[in-house]
Tab-separated table of C-alpha atoms and ligand atoms in Angstrom:
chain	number	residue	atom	x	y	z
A	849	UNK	CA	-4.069	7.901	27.412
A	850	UNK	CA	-4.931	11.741	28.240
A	851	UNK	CA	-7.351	13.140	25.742
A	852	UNK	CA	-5.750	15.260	23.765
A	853	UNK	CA	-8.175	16.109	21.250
A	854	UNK	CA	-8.905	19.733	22.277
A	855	UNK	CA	-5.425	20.776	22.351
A	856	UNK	CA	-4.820	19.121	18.752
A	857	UNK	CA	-8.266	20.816	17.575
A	858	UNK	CA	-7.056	24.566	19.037
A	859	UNK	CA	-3.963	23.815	17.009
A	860	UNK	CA	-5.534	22.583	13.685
A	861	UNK	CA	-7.364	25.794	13.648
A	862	UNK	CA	-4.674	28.175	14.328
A	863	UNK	CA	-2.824	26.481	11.381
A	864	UNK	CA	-6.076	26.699	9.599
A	865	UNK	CA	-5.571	25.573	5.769
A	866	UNK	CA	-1.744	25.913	6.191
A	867	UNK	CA	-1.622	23.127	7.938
A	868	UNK	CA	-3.058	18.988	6.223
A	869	UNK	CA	-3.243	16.321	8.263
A	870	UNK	CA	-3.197	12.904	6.040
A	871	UNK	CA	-4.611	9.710	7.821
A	872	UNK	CA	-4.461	6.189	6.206
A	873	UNK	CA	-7.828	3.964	6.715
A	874	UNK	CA	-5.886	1.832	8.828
A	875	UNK	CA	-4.984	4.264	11.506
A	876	UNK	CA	-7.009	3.994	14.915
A	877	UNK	CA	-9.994	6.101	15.278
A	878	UNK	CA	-8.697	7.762	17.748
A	879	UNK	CA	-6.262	9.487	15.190
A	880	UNK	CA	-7.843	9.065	12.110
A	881	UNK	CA	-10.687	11.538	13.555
A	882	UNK	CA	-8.245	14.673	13.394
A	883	UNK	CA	-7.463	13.902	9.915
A	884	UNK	CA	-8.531	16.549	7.141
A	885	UNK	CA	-8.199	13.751	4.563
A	886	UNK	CA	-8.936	9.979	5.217
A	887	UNK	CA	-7.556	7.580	2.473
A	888	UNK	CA	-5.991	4.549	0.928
A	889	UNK	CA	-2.574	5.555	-0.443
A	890	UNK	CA	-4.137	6.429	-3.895
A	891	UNK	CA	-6.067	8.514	-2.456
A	892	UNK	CA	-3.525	10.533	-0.102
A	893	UNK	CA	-1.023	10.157	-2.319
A	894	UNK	CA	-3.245	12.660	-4.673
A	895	UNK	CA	-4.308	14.498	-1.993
A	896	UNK	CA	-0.437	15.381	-1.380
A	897	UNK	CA	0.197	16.283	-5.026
A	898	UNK	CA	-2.874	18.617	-4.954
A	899	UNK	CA	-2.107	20.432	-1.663
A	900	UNK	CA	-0.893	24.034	-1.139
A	901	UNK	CA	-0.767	23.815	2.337
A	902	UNK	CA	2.927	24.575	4.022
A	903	UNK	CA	2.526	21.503	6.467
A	904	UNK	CA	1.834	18.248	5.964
A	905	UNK	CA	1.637	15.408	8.762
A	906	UNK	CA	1.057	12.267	7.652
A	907	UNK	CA	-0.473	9.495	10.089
A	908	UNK	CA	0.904	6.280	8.422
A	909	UNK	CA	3.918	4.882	7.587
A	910	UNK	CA	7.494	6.191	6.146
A	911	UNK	CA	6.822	4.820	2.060
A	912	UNK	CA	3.726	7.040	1.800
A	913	UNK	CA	5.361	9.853	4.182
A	914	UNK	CA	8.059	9.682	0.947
A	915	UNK	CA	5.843	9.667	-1.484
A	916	UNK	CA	4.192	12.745	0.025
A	917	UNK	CA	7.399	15.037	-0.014
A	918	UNK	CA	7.937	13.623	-3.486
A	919	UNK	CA	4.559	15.160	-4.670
A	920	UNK	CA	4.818	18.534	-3.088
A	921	UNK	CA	6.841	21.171	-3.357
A	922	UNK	CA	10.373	22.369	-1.930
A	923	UNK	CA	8.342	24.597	0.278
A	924	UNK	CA	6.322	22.326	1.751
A	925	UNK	CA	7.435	20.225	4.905
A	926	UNK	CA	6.188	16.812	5.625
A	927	UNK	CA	6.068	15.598	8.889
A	928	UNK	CA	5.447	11.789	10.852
A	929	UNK	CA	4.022	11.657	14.085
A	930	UNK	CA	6.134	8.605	14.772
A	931	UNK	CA	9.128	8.639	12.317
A	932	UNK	CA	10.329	5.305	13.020
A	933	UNK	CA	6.897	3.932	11.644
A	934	UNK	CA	8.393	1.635	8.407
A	935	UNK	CA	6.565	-1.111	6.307
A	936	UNK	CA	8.335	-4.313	6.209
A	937	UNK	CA	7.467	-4.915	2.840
A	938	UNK	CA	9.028	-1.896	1.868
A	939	UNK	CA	12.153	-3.222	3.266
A	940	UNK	CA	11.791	-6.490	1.033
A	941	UNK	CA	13.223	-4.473	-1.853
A	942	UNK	CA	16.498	-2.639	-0.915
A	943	UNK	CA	17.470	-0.593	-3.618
A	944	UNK	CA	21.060	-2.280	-3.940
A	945	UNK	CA	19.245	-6.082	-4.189
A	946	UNK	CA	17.105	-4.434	-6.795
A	947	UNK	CA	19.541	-3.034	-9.296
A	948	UNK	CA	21.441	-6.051	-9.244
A	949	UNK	CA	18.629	-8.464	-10.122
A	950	UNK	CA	17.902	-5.478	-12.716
A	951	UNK	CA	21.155	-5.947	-14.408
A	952	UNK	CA	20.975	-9.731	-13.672
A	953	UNK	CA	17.419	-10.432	-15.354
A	954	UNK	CA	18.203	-7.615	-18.616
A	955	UNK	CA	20.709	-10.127	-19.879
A	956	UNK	CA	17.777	-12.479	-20.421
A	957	UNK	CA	15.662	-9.850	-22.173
A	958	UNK	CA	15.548	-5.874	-23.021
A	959	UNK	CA	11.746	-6.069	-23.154
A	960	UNK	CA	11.248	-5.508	-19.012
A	961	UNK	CA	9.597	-2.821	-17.843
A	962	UNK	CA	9.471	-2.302	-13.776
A	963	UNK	CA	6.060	-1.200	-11.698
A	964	UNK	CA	6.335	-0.478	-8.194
A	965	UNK	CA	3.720	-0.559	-5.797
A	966	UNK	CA	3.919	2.441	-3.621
A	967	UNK	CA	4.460	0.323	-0.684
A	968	UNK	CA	7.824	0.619	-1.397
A	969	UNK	CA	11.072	2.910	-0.433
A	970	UNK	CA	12.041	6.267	-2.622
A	971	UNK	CA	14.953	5.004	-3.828
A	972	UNK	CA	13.136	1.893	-5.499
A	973	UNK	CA	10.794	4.009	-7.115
A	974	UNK	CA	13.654	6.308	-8.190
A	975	UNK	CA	14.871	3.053	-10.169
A	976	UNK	CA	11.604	2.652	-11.359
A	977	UNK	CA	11.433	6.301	-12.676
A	978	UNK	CA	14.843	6.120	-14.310
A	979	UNK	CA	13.959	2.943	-16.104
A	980	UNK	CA	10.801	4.077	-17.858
A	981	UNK	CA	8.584	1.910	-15.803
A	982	UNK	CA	5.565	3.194	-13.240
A	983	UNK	CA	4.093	2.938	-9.739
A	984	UNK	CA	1.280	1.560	-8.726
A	985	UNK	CA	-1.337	0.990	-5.721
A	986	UNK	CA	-3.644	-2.164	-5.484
A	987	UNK	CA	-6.268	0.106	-6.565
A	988	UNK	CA	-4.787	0.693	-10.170
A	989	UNK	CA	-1.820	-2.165	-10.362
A	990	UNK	CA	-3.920	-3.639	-13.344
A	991	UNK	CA	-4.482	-0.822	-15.263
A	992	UNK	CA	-0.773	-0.151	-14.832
A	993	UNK	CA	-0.044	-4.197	-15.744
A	994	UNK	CA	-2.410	-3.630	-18.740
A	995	UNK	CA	-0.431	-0.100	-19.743
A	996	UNK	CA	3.036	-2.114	-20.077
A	997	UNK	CA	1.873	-5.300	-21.479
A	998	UNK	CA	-0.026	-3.300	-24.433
A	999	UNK	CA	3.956	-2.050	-25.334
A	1000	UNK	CA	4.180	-5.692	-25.776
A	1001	UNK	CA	6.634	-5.240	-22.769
A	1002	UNK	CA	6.766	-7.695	-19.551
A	1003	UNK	CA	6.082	-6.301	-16.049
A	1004	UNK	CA	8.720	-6.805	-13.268
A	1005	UNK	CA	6.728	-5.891	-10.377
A	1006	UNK	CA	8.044	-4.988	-6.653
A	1007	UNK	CA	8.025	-5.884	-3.798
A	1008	UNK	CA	4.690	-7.799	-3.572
A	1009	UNK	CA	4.704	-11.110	-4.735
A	1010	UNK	CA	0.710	-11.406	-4.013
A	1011	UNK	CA	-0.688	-7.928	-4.978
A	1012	UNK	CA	1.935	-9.064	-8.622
A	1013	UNK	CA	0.407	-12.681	-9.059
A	1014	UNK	CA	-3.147	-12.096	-8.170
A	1015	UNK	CA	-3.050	-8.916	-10.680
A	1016	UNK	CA	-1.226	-10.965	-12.799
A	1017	UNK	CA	-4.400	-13.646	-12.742
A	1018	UNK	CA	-6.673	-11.012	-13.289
A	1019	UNK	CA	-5.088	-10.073	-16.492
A	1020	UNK	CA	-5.585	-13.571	-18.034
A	1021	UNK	CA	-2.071	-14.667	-17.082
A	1022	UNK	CA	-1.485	-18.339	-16.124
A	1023	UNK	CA	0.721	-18.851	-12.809
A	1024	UNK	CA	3.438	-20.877	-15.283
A	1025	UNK	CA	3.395	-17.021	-17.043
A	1026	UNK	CA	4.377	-15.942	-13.489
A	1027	UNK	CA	7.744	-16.193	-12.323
A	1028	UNK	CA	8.942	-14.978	-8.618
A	1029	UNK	CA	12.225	-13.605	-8.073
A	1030	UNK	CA	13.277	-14.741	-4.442
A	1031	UNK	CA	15.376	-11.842	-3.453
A	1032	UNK	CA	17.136	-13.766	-0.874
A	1033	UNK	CA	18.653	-16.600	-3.444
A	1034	UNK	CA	21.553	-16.414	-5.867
A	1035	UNK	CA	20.034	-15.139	-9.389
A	1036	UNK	CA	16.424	-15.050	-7.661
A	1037	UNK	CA	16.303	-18.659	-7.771
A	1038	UNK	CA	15.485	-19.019	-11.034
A	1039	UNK	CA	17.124	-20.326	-14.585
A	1040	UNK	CA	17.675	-18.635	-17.750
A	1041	UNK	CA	15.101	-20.647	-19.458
A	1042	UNK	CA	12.204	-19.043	-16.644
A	1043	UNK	CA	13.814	-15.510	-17.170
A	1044	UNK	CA	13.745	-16.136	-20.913
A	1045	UNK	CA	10.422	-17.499	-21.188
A	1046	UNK	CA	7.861	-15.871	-18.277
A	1047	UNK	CA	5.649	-13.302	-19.201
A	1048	UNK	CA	5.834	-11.188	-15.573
A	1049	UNK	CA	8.311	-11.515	-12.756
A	1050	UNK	CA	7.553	-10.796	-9.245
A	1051	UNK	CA	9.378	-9.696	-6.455
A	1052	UNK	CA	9.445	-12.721	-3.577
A	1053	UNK	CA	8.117	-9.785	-0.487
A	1054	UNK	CA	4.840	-9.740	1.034
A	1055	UNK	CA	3.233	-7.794	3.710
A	1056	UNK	CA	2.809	-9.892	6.788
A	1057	UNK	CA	-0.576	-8.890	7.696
A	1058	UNK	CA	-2.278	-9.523	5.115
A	1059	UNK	CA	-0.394	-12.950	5.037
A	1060	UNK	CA	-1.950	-14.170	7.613
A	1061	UNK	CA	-5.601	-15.433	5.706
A	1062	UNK	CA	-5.457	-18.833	5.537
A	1063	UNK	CA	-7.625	-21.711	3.353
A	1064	UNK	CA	-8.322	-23.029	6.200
A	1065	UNK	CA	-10.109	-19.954	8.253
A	1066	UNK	CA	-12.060	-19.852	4.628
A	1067	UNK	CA	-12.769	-23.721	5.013
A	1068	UNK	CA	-14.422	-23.173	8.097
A	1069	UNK	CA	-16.596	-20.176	7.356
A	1070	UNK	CA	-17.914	-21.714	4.122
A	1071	UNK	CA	-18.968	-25.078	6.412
A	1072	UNK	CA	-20.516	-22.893	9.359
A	1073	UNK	CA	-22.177	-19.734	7.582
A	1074	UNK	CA	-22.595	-20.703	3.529
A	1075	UNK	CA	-24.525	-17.456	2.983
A	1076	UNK	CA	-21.961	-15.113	4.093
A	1077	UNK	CA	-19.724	-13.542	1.673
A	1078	UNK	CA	-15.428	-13.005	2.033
A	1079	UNK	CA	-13.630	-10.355	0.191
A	1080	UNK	CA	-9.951	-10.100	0.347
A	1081	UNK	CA	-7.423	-7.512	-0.639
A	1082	UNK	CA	-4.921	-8.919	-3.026
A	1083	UNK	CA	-1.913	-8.147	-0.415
A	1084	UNK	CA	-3.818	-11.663	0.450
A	1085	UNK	CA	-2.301	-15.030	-0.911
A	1086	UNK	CA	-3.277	-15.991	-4.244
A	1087	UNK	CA	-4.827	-19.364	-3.486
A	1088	UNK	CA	-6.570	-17.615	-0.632
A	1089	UNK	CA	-7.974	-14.686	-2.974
A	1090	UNK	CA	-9.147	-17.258	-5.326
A	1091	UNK	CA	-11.548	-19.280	-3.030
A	1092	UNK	CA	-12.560	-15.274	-1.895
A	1093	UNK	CA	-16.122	-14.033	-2.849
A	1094	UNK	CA	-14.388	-10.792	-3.965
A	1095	UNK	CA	-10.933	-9.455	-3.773
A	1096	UNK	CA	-9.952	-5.431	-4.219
A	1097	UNK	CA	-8.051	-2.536	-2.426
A	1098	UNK	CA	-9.212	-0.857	0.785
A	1099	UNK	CA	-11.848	1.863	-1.631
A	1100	UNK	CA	-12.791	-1.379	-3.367
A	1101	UNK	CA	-13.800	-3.113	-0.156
A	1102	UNK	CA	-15.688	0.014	1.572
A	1103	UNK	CA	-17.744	0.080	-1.808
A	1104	UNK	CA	-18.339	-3.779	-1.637
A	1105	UNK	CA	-19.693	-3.417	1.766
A	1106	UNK	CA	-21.569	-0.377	1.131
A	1107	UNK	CA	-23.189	-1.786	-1.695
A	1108	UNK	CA	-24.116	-5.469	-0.304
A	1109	UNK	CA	-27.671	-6.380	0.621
A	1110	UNK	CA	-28.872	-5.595	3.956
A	1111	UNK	CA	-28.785	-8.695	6.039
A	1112	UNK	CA	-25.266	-9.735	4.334
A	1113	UNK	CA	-22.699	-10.801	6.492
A	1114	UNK	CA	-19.423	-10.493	5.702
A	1115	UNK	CA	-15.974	-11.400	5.922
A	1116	UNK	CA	-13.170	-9.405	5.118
A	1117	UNK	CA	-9.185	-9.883	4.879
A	1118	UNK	CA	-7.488	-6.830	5.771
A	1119	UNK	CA	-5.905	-4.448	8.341
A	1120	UNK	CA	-8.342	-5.095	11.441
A	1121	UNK	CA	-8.859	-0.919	12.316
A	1122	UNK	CA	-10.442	-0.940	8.766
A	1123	UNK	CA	-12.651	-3.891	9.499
A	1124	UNK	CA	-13.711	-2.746	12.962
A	1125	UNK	CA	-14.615	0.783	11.754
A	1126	UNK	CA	-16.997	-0.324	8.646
A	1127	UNK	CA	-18.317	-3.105	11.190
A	1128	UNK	CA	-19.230	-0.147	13.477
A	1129	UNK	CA	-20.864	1.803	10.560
A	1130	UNK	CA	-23.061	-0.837	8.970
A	1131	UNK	CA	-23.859	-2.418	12.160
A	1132	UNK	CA	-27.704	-1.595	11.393
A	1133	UNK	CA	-27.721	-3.340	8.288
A	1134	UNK	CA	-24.557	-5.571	8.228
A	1135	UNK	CA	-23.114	-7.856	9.920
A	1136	UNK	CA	-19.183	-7.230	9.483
A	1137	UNK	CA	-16.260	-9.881	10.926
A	1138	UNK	CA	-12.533	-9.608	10.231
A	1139	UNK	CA	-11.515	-12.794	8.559
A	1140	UNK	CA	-8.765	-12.946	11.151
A	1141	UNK	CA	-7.390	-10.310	13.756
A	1142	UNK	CA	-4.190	-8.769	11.723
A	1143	UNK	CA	-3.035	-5.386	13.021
A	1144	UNK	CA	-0.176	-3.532	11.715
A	1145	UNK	CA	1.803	-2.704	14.135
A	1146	UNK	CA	4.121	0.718	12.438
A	1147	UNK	CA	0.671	1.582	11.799
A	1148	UNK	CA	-0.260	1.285	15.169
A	1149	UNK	CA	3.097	3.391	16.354
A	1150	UNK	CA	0.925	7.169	15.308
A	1151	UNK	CA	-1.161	8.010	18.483
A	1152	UNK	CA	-2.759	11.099	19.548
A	1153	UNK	CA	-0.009	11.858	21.553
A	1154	UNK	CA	3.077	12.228	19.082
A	1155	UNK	CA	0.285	13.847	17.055
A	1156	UNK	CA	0.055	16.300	19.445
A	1157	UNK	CA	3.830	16.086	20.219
A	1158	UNK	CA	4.800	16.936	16.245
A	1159	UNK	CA	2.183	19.593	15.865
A	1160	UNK	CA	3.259	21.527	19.286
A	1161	UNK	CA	7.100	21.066	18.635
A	1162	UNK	CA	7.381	20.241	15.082
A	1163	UNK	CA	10.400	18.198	15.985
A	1164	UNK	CA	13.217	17.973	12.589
A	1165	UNK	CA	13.661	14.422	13.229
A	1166	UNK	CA	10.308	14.039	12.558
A	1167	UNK	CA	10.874	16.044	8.804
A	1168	UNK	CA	10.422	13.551	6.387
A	1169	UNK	CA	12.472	14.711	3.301
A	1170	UNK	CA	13.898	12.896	0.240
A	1171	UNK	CA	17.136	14.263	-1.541
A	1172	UNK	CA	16.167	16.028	-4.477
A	1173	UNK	CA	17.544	13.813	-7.148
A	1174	UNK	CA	15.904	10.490	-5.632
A	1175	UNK	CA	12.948	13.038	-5.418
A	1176	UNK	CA	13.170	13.698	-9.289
A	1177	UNK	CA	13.388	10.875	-10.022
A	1178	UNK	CA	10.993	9.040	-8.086
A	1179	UNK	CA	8.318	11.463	-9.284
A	1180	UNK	CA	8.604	10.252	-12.660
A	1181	UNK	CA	7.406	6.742	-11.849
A	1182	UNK	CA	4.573	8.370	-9.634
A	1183	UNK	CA	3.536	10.854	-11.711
A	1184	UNK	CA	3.207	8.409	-14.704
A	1185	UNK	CA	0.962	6.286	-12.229
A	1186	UNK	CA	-1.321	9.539	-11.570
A	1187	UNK	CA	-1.685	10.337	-15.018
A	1188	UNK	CA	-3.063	6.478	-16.224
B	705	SF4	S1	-0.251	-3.274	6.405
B	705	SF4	FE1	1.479	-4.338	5.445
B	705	SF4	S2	2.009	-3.153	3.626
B	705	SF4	FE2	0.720	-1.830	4.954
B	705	SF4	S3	2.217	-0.702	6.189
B	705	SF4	FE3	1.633	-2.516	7.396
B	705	SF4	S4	3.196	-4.059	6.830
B	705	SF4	FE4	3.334	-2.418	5.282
């Protein structure tokens, strides 16, 4: 690809502070370098709310594009490099699917209360505003599990069934307590007497790339290197976190490595740009292996040349705008998130 990186610099400082560029940890380096904030979606997400800037572009996907807009204000424009980058997970939980196992699961209890991980669409978390519940990211998901089951109220967390049952686990709860709606079955597969009697239900979606970590990759690492160490992020499998060293969001893995022993080598199971970068910046005193090669590939869709493209042209159908009363809505659930 042409190097575009003086042309996007030139631009960047005409634009000066009018102008944020947002870049998730597991963008390439390539674009992740023009970024004025690197983050997880916590962290962006916050970084959004707190902006003044009249411009936003946002190198990730469309969820946390959303969730951006949502934040700001009517004055400020959010922009995708790629617009067609999506999450898959997000897609698990269409908002129709959702309020219908919402009405379905109410007649076997009033005491539900939804959290949504931010990996999902506006108008879930819209739902999730208008029912009283909150959003959450796999840095805070059990604090937010913790703030609804302290109402003496029962999580129904979407769309990851992982990131739900390992938080779930964390919080003391046994997997019988944990009951998963399978979105694609009649009544989520499940009976009255599970609805009745579970004490969290979770969403059936997952992310695919971080589905990929398997027991038996983990077999084979404890057998050839017992000193090395695996951490996970709890997008992960639950039987897979569990035989994990350590298991946290993307800030709670860059701390794990940072802190580790020189010497330490160690595993992790996440997005592989992530992995490759803190690999690269530990090398002197770390060794650092991906678990398994997993790329995201709507992730992978932002290069430095629709980067370029969106901040020369500023295309509209690269505006990424939610109607105001999903937007109102939706802000409920994710300010209530900010504010735990
Ligand atoms: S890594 Fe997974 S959850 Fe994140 S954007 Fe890609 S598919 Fe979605």
């Amino acid at each position: 690809m042409p190097d575009t990186s003086h042309e996007i610099d030139a631009i960047r400082r005409e634009w000066g502070t009018r102008l944020l560029i947002l870049g998730h940890y597991y963008q390439d380096d390539s674009v992740l370098c023009h970024a004025d904030v690197r983050g997880d979606s916590l962290e962006l997400a916050r970084q959004a709310a707190a902006s003044t800037a009249e411009r936003i572009v946002f190198c990730g996907v469309h969820f946390m594009a959303e969730s951006a807009d949502i934040l700001t204000t009517a004055k400020q424009t959010v922009y995708m490099p790629e617009a067609g980058a999506g999450c898959p997970m997000a897609d698990m939980a269409d908002i129709t699917q959702v309020e219908k196992a919402w009405a379905h699961i109410r007649k076997y209890g009033d005491d539900w209360l939804p959290v949504v991980y931010v990996n999902s669409s506006a108008r879930v978390k819209a739902f999730c505003g208008r029912a009283g519940g909150s959003a959450c990211t796999s840095s805070n998901a059990p604090r937010v599990i913790k703030w609804i089951m302290e109402q003496g109220k029962r999580p129904f967390f979407l769309p990851d069934r992982h990131l739900g049952e390992n938080t779930a686990h964390d919080h003391g709860l046994t997997d019988a307590e944990v009951a998963v709606y399978e979105f694609r079955e009649p009544d989520g597969g499940l009976t009255p007497e599970a609805l009745r009697n579970c004490r969290m239900l979770v969403w059936s979606g997952f992310c695919p790339i971080h589905a990929v970590f398997s027991l038996e990759r983990i077999g084979q690492i404890r057998e050839e290197n017992p000193q090395a160490k695996i951490i996970v992020h709890p997008e992960a499998p639950k039987e897979v976190v569990r035989l994990s060293d350590a298991h946290g969001s993307t800030s709670q893995i860059m701390r794990y490595v940072e802190s580790a022993p020189a010497g330490t080598h160690i595993f992790i199971g996440t997005e592989s740009h992530l992995v490759r970068r803190l690999a690269a910046q530990y090398r002197s005193r770390l060794t650092v292996d991906v678990l398994r090669t997993s790329i995201c590939p709507n992730m992978a869709r932002t290069n430095t040349q629709n980067l370029l493209k969106v901040l020369k042209d500023w295309p509209d159908r690269n505006i990424v705008r939610v109607p105001a009363a999903v937007a109102a809505e939706a802000r409920l659930c994710l300010d209530r998130m900010l504010s735990l």
